Coordinates of C-alpha atoms in Angstrom, one line a residue:
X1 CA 159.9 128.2 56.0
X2 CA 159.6 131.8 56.6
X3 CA 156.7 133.9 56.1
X4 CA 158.5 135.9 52.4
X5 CA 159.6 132.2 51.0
X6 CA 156.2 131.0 51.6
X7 CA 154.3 133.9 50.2
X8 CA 155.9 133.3 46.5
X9 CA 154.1 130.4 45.8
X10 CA 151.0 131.4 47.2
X11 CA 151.3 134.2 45.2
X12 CA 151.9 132.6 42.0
X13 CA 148.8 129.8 42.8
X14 CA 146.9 132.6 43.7
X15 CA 147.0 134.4 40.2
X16 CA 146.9 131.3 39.3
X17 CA 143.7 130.2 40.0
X18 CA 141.8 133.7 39.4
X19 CA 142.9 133.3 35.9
X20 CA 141.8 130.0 35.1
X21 CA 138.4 131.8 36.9
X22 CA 138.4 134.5 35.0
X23 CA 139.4 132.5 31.4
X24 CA 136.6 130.2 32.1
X25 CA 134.1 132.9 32.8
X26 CA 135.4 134.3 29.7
X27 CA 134.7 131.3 27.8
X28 CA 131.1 131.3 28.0
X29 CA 131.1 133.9 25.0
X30 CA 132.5 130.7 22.7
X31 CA 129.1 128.7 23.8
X32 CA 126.7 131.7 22.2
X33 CA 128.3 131.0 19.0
X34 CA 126.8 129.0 15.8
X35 CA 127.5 126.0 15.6
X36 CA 128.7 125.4 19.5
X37 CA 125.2 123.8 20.1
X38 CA 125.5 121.2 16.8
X39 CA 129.4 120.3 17.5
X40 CA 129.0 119.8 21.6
X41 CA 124.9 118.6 22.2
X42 CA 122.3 121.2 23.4
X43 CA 122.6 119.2 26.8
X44 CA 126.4 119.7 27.3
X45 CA 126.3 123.5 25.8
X46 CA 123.8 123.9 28.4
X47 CA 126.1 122.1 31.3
X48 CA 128.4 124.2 30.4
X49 CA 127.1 127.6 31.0
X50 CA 126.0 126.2 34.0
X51 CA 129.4 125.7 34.7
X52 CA 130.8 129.1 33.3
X53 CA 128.1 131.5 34.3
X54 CA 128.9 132.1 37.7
X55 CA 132.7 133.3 36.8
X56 CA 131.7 135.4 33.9
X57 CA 131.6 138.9 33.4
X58 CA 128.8 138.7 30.9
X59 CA 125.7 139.5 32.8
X60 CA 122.8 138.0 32.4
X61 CA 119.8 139.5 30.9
X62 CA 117.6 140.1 33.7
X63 CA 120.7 142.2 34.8
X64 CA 121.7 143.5 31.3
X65 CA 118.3 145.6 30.9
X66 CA 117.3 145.9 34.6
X67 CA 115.1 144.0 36.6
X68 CA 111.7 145.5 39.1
X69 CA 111.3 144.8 42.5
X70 CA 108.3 143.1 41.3
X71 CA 110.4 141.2 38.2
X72 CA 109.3 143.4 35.2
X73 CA 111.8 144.3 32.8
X74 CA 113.0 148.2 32.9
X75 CA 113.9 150.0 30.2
X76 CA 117.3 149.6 28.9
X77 CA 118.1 153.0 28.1
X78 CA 116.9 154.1 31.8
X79 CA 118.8 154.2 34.8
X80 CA 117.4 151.3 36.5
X81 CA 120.0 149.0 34.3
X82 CA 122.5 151.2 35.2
X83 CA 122.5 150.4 38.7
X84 CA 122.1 146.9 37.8
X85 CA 125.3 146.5 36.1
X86 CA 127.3 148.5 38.6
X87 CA 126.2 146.0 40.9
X88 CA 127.1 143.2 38.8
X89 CA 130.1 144.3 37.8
X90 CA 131.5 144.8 41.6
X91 CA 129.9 142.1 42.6
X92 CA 132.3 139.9 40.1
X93 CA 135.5 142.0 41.2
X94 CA 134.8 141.4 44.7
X95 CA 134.3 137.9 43.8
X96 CA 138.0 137.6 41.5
X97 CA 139.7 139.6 44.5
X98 CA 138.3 137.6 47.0
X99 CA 139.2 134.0 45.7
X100 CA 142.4 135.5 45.2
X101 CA 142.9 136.8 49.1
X102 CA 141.7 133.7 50.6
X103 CA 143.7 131.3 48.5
X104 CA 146.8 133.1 49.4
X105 CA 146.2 133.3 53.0
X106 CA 145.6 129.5 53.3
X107 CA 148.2 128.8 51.2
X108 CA 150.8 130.5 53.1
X109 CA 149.7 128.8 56.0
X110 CA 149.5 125.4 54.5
X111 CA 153.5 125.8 52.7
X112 CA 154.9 126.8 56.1
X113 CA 153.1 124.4 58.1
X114 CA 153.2 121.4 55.3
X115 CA 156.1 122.0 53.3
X116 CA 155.9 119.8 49.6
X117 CA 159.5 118.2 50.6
X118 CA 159.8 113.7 50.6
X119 CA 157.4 112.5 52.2
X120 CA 154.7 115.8 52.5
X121 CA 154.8 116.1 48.8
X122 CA 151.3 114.3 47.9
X123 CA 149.9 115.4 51.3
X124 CA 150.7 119.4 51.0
X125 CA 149.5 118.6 47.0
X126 CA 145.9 117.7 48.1
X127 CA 146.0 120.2 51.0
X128 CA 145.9 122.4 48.5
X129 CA 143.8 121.4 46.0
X130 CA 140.9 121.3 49.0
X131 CA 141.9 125.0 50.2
X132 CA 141.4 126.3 46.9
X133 CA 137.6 124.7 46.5
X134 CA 137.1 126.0 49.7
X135 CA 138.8 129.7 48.6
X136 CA 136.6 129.9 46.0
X137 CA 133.4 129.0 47.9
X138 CA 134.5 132.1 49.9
X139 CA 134.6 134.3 47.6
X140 CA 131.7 133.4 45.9
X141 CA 129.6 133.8 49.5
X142 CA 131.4 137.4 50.3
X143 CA 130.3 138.6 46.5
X144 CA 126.6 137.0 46.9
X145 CA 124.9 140.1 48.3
X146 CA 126.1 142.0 45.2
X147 CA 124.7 140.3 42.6
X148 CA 121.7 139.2 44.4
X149 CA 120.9 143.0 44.4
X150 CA 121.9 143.3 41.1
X151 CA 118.9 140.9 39.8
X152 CA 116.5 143.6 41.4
X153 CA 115.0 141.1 43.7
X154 CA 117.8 141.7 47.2
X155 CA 114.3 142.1 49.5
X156 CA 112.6 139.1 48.3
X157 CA 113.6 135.8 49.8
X158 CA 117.1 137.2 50.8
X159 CA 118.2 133.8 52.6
X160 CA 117.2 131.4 50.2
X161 CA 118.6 133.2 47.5
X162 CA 121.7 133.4 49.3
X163 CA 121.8 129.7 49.8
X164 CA 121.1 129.3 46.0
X165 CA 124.3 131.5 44.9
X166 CA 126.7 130.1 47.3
X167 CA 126.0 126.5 45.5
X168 CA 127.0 127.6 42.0
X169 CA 130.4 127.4 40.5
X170 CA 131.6 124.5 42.2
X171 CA 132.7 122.3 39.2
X172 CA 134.8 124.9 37.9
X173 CA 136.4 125.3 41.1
X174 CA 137.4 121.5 41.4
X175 CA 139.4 121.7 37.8
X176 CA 141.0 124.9 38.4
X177 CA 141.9 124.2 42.0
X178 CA 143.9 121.3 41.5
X179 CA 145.8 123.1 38.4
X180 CA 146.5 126.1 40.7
X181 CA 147.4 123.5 43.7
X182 CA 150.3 122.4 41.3
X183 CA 151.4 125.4 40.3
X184 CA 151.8 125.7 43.9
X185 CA 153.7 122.9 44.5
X186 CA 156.4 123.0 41.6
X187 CA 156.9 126.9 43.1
X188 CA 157.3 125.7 47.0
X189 CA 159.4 123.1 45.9
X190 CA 161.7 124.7 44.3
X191 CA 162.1 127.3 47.2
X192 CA 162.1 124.6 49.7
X193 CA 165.4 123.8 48.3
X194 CA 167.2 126.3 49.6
X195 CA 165.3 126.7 53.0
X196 CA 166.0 125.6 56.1
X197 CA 162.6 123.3 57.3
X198 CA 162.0 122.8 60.7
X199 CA 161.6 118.6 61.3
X200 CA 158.7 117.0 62.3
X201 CA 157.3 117.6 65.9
X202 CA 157.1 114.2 67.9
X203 CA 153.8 112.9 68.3
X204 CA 152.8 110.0 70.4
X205 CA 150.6 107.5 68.4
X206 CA 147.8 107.4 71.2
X207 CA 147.4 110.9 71.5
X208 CA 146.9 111.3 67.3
X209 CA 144.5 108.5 67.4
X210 CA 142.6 109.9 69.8
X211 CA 142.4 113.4 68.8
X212 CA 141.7 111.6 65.4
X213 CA 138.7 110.1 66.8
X214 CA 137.2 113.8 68.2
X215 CA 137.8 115.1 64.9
X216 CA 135.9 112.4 62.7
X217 CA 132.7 112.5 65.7
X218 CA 132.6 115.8 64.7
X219 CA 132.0 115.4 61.1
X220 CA 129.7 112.3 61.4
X221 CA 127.2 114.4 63.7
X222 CA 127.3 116.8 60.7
X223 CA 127.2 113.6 58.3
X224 CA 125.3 111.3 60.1
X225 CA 123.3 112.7 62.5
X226 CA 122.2 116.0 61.2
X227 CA 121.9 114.7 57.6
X228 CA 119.9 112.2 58.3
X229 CA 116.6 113.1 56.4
X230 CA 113.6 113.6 59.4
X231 CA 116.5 115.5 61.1
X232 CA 117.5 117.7 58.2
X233 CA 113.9 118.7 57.3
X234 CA 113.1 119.6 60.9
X235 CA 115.8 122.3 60.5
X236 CA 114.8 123.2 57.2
X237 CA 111.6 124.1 58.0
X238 CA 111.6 124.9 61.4
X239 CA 111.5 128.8 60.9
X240 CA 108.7 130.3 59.7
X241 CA 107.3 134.0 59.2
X242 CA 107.8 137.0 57.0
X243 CA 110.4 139.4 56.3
X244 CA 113.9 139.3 54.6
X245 CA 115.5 137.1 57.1
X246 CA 112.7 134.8 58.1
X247 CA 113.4 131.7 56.1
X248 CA 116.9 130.7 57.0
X249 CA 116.4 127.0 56.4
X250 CA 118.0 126.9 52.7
X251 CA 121.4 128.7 54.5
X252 CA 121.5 126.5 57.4
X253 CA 121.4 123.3 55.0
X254 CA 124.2 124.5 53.0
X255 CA 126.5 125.2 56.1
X256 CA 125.5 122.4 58.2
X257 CA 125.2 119.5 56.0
X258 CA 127.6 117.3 54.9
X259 CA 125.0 114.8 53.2
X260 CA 121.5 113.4 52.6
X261 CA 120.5 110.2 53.6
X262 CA 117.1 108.2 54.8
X263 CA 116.2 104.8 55.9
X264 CA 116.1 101.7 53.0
X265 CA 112.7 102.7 51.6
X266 CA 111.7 101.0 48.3
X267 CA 115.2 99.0 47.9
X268 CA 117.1 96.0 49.3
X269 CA 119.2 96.4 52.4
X270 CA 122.6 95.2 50.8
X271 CA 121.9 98.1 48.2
X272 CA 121.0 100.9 50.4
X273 CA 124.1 99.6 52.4
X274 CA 126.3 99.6 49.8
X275 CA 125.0 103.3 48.6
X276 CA 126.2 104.3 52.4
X277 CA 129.7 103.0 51.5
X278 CA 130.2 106.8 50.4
X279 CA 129.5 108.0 53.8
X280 CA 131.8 105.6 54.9
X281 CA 134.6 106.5 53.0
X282 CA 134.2 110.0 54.2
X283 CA 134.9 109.1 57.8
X284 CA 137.8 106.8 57.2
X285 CA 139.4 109.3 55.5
X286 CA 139.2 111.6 57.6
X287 CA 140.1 110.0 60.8
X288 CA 143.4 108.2 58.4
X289 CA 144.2 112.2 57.4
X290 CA 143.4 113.4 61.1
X291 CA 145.6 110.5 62.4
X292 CA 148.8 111.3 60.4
X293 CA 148.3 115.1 60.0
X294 CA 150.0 116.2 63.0
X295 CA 153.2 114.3 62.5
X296 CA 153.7 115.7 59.0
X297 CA 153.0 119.5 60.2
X298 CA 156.4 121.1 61.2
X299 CA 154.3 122.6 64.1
X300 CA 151.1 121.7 65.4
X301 CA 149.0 124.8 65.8
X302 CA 145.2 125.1 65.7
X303 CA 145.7 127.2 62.4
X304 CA 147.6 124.6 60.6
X305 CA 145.1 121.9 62.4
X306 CA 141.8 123.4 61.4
X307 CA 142.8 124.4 58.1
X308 CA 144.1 120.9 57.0
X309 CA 141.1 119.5 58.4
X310 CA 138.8 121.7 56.2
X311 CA 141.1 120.4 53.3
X312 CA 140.9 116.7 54.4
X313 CA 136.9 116.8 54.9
X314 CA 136.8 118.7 51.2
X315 CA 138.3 116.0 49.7
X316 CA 136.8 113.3 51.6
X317 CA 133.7 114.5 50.4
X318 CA 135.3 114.8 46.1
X319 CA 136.2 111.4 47.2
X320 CA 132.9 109.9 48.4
X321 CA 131.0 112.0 45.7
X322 CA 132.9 110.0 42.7
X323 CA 132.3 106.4 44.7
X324 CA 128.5 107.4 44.9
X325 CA 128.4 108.5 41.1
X326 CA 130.1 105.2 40.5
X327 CA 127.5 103.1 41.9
X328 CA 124.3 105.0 41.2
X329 CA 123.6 102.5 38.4
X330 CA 120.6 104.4 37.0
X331 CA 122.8 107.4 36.3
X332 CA 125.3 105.5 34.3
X333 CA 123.0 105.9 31.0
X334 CA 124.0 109.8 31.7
X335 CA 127.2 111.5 30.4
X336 CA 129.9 112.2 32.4
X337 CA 128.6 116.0 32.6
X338 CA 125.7 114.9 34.2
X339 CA 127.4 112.5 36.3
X340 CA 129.5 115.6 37.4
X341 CA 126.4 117.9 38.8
X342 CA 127.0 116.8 42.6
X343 CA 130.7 117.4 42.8
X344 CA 131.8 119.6 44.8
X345 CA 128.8 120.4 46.9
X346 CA 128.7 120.3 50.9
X347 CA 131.9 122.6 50.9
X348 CA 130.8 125.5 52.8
X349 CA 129.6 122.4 55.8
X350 CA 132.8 121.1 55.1
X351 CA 134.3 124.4 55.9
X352 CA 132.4 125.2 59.1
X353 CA 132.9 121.7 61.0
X354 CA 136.2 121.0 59.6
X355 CA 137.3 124.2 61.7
X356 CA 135.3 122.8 64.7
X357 CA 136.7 119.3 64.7
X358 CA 140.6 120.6 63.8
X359 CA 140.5 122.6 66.5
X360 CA 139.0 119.9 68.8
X361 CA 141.7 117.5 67.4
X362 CA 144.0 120.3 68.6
X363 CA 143.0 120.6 72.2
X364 CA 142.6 116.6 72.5
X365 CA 145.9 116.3 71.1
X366 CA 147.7 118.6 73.4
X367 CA 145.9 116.8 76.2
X368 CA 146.2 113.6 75.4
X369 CA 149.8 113.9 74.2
X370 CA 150.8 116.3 77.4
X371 CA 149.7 113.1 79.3
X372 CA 151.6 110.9 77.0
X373 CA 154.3 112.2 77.6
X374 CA 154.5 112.7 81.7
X375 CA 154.0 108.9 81.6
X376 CA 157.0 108.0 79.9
X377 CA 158.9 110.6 81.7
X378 CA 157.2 108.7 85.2
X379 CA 158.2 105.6 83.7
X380 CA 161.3 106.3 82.5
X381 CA 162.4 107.5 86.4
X382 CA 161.2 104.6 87.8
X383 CA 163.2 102.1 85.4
X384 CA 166.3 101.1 87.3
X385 CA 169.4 102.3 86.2
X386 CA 171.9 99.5 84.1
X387 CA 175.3 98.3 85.0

């Protein structure tokens, strides 16, 4: 599929999905108004401005009347506030422009490399829906410094706060994701029609099983290594002074970590094993995606490898998220909503070492499968020759 046929549907999932943003940010006007709070629950109208806040344009009031560098209040009719909701405001458009750049980029990529024809239909589908998670996470991070400014407070703690805006908006971004993924879909099938796709490259089965296995060690030293808890608070706290970019701990958790997990302390073995069953889910999807992922790419390029690895780890992680909800018996007594608040988080990791480990797949693959193949050519001269 050529770059102009595969830019349509990108297109159209790219507005896609910065509407839906946008409309949901929107909505957190209806939660403000009487009677929201007696129809829904104080604990879901509050879950859901959770939700909302980070896509809205409404400001918050710290921002709306101007905030000190030492956290007084300014007053509203001077020009501290002023400045405030400049900065507010552009940090939200960068934010809306941004998701939509970055979904269309990796969408393009992803409909030229992973057409949704039979048999790459579910897989360019949840290619997708990963990519646009991870678009929004983007554009969330490139907008951060903006409205970290705008609170008043851009000298204080810079890192950490950082680290804290980067994690919000996630749920959001797992609805409207999939909804724009479809949109998507429907539009590249329909132009896949009428386009000529290039088959599926030969891959020999060692070769993709190997570079399968460098892909998923890469994630489980993010996963299982660096996670684990003695290891992830030596990087946390590791750093120490003063100054704005001392305490890069919080950061480096967010784009190193994949999980959190300790020794069984305080519970049986068979249940602190069977709470790991998330992690292990994570890996066997990977490696199954990694595995099959080259033969269903009409060319294997580290572009196309790197990016569906990013989408594969994404929603290994969705996946392994909803088994650990699942059997986290003491949070069944909770509603869904509250059941909901991890979902979605470990993306930005996700993002960094699912770029590492595609790639690595990439080079082990070309390798292993260059190899491959001189051996059957080898053997394939020293077969004799039949009547």
């Amino acid at each position: 599929m050529t770059h102009r046929r595969a830019a349509i549907p990108a297109l159209i999932g790219g507005v896609l999905l910065t509407a839906l943003l946008w409309w949901a940010g929107a909505s957190t006007e209806a939660l403000r108004l009487q009677g929201t709070t007696d129809a829904l629950g104080g604990r879901v109208v509050a879950d859901l401005q959770q939700w909302l806040t980070p896509w809205s344009y409404d400001p918050p009031d710290s921002v709306r009347f101007g905030v000190g560098a030492l956290g007084e209040i300014g007053d509203p009719d001077g020009g501290d506030a002023t400045r405030y909701l400049s900065l507010y405001e552009t940090g939200m458009q960068i934010r809306f422009a941004a998701v939509f750049v970055f979904f269309v980029l990796g969408a393009m990529l992803l409909v030229r490399r992973l057409p949704p024809v039979e048999g790459r239909l579910p897989a360019a589908l949840l290619a997708l829906w990963g990519w646009g998670v991870v678009a929004g996470t983007l554009a969330v991070t490139v907008s951060a410094p903006w409205l970290i400014a705008s609170r008043g407070r851009g000298s204080y703690r810079f890192l950490p706060q950082l680290a804290g805006v980067i994690s919000t908006g996630r749920q959001m971004l797992v609805v409207t994701a999939l909804l724009a993924s479809l949109a998507t879909v429907i539009a590249a099938r329909v132009i896949a029609r009428s386009a000529d796709l290039q088959p599926r490259e030969a891959v020999p089965a060692r070769a993709a099983r190997l570079a399968a296995t460098v892909g998923t060690a890469l994630i489980a030293l993010s996963l299982v290594v660096l996670s684990y808890q003695s290891v992830a608070a030596e990087l946390q706290t590791s750093f120490s002074g003063r100054g704005l970019l001392s305490e890069p701990g919080d950061l480096l958790r967010q784009w190193l970590l994949l999980g959190a997990w300790s020794a069984p302390t305080g519970v049986s073995f068979g249940d602190w094993l069977l709470y790991r069953a998330s992690d292990v889910l994570l890996l066997a999807l990977v490696w199954t995606a990694l595995r099959r992922l080259p033969a269903m790419l009409t060319r294997v390029t580290v572009p196309a490898m790197a990016v569906g690895t990013v989408c594969v780890t994404v929603l290994g992680l969705l996946a392994s998220q909803l088994l650990r909800a699942a059997l986290d018996g003491s949070t069944l007594k909770w509603d869904l909503m509250y059941l909901s608040t991890g979902i979605g988080s470990g993306v930005p990791a996700a993002l960094v070492w699912g770029l590492a480990a595609g790639a690595a797949a990439t080079v082990t693959l070309r390798a292993a499968g260059g190899g491959a193949a001189a051996a059957d050519a080898a053997a394939a001269e020293q077969e004799p020759a039949r009547p």
